[in-house]
C-alpha atoms as a PDB file:
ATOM      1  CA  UNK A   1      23.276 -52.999   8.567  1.00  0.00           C
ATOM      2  CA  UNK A   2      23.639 -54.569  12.325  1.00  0.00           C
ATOM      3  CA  UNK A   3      26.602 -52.310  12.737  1.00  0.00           C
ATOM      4  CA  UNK A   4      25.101 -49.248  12.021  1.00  0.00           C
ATOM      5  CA  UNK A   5      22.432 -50.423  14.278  1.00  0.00           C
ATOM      6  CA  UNK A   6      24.707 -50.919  16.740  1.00  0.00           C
ATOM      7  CA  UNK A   7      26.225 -47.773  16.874  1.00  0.00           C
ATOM      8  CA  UNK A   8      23.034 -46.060  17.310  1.00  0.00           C
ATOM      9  CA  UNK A   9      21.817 -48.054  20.305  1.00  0.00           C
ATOM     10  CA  UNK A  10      25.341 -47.267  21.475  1.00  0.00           C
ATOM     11  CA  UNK A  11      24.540 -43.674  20.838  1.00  0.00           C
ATOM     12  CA  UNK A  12      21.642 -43.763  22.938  1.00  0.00           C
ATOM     13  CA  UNK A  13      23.123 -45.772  25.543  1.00  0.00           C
ATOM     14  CA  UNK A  14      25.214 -42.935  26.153  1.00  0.00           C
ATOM     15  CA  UNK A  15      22.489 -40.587  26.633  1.00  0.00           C
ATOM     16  CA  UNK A  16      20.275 -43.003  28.281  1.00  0.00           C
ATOM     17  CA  UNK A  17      22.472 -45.470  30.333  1.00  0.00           C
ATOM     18  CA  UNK A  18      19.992 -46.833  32.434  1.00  0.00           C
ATOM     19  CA  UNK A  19      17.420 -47.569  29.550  1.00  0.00           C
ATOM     20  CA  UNK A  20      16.508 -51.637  29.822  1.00  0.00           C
ATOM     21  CA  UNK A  21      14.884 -51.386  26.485  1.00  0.00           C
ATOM     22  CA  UNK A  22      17.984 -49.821  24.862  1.00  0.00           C
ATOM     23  CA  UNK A  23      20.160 -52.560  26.357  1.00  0.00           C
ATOM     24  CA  UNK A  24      17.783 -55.006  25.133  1.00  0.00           C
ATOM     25  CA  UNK A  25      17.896 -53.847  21.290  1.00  0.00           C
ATOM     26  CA  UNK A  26      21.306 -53.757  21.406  1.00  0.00           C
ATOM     27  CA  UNK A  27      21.860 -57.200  22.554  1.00  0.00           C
ATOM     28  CA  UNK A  28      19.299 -58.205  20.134  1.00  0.00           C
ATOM     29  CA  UNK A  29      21.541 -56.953  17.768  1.00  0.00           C
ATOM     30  CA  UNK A  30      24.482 -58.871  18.486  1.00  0.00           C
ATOM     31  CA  UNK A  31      23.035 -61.999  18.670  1.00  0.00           C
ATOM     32  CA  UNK A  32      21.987 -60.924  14.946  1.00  0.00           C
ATOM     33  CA  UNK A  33      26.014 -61.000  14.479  1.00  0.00           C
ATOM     34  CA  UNK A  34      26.475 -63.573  16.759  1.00  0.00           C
ATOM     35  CA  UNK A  35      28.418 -61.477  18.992  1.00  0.00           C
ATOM     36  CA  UNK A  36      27.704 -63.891  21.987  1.00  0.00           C
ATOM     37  CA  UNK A  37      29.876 -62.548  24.533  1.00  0.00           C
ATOM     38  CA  UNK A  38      28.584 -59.118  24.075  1.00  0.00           C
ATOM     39  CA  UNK A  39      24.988 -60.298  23.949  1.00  0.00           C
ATOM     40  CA  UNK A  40      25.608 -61.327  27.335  1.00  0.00           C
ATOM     41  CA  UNK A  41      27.460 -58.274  28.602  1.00  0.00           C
ATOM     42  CA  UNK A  42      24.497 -56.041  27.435  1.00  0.00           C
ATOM     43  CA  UNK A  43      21.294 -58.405  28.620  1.00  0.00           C
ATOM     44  CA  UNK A  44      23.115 -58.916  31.821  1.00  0.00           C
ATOM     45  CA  UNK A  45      23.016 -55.081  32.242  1.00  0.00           C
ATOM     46  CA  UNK A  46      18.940 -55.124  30.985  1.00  0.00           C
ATOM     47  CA  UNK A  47      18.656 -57.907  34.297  1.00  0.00           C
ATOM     48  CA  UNK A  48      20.466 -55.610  36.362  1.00  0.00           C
ATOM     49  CA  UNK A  49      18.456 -52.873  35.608  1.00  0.00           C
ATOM     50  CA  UNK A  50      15.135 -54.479  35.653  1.00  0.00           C
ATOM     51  CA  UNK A  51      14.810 -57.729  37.196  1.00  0.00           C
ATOM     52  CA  UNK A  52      11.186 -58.715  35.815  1.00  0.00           C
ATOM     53  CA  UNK A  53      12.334 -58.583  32.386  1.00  0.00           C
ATOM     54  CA  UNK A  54      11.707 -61.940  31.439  1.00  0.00           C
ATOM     55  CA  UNK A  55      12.894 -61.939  27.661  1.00  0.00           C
ATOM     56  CA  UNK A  56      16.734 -60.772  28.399  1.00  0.00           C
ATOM     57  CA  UNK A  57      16.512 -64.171  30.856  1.00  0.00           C
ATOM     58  CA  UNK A  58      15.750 -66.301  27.814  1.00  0.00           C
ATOM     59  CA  UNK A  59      18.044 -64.458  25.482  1.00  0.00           C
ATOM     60  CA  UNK A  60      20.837 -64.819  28.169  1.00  0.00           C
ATOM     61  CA  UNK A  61      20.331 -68.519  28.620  1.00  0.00           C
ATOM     62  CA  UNK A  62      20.761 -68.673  24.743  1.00  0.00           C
ATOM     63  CA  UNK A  63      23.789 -66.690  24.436  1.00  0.00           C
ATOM     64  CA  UNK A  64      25.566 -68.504  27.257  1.00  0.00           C
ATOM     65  CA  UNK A  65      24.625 -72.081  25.154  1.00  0.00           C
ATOM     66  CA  UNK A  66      26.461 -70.608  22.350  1.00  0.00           C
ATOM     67  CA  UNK A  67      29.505 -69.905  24.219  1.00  0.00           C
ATOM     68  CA  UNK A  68      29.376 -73.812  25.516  1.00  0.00           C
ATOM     69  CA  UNK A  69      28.300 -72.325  29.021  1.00  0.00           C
ATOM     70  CA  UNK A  70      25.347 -75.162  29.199  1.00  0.00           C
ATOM     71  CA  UNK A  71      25.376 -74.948  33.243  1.00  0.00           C
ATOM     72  CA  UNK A  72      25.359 -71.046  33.505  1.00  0.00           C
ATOM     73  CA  UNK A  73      22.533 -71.524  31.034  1.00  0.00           C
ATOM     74  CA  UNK A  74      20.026 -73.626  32.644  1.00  0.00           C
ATOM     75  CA  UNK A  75      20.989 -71.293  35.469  1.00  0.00           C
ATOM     76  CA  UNK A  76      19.879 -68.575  34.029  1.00  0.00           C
ATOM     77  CA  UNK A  77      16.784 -70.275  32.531  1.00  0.00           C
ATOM     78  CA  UNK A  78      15.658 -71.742  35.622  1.00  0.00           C
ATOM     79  CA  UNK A  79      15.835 -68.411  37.196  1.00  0.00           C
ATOM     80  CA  UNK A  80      14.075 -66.851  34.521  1.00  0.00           C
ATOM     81  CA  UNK A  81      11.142 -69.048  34.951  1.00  0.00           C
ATOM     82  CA  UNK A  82      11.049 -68.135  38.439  1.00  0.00           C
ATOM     83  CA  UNK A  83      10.509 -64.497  37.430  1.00  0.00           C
ATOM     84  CA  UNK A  84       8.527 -65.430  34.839  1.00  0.00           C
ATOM     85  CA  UNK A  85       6.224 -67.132  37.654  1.00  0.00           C
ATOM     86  CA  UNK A  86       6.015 -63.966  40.383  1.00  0.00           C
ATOM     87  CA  UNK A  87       5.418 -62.107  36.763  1.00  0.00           C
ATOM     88  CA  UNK A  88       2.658 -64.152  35.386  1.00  0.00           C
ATOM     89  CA  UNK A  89       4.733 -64.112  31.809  1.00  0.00           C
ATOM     90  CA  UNK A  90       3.441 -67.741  31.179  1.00  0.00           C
ATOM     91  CA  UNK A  91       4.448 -67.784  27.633  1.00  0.00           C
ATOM     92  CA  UNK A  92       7.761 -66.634  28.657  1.00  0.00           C
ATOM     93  CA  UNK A  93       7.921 -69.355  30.967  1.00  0.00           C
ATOM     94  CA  UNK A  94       6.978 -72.080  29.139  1.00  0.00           C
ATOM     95  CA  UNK A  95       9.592 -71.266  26.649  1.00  0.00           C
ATOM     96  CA  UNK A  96      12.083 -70.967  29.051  1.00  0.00           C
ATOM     97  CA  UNK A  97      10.627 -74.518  30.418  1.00  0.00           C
ATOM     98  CA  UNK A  98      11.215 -75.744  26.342  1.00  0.00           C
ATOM     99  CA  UNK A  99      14.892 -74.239  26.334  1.00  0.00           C
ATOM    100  CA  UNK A 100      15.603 -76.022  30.165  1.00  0.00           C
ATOM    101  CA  UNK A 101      13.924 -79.230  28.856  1.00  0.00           C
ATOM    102  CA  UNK A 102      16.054 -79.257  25.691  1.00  0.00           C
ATOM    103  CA  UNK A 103      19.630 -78.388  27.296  1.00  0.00           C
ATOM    104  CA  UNK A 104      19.304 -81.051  30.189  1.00  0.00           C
ATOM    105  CA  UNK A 105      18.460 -83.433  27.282  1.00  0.00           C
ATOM    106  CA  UNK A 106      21.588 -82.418  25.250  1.00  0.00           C
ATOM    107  CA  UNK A 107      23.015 -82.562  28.630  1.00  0.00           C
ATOM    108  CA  UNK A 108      22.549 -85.981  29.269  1.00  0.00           C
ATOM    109  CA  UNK A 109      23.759 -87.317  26.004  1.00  0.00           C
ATOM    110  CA  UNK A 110      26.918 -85.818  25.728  1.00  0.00           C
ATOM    111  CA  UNK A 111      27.823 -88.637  28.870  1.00  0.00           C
ATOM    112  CA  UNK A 112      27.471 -90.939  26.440  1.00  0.00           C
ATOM    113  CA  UNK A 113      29.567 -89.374  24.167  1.00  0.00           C
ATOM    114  CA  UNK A 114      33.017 -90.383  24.876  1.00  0.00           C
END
């Protein structure tokens, strides 16, 4: 089902390149598949083309956790909340504040890993 799905938002891509929303559905898709390199590749583009768009920030952060890119992550979050302040997208915010809160955790205890 996600890859028929996939192949229609790429349809419309086509047609409508510089659609956020249809960037966004299609990453939403691949994190479905757990396709977390594209994920990024596509929600990066929905950033590009609309800065404000607090969601792709979260989803971002997520998809760059799953590819062990905790750093880029928290980046990404911490930017997001940013946005998500200048936006008033509290809700957004404070979930990007849960996702920040809970990598710098796992963060910390991996140093005492070894």
């Amino acid at each position: 089902m996600s890859q028929q799905r996939i192949e229609a938002f790429e349809a419309m891509i086509a047609q409508q390149p510089e659609q956020e929303m249809v960037w966004y559905g299609l990453a939403n898709e691949y994190i479905k598949i757990e396709r977390w390199a594209d994920a990024e590749a596509a929600l990066r583009r929905v950033i590009a083309l609309k800065t404000e768009f607090t969601a792709a920030y979260q989803l971002l952060g997520t998809a760059l956790l799953k590819q062990g890119q905790t750093a880029e992550a928290r980046g990404v979050w911490t930017e997001g909340i940013e946005v998500a302040g200048r936006t008033g997208a509290w809700k957004a915010r404070q979930h990007m504040e849960g996702l920040l809160a809970g990598a710098e955790e796992s963060a910390a205890g991996a140093e005492f890993c070894d």
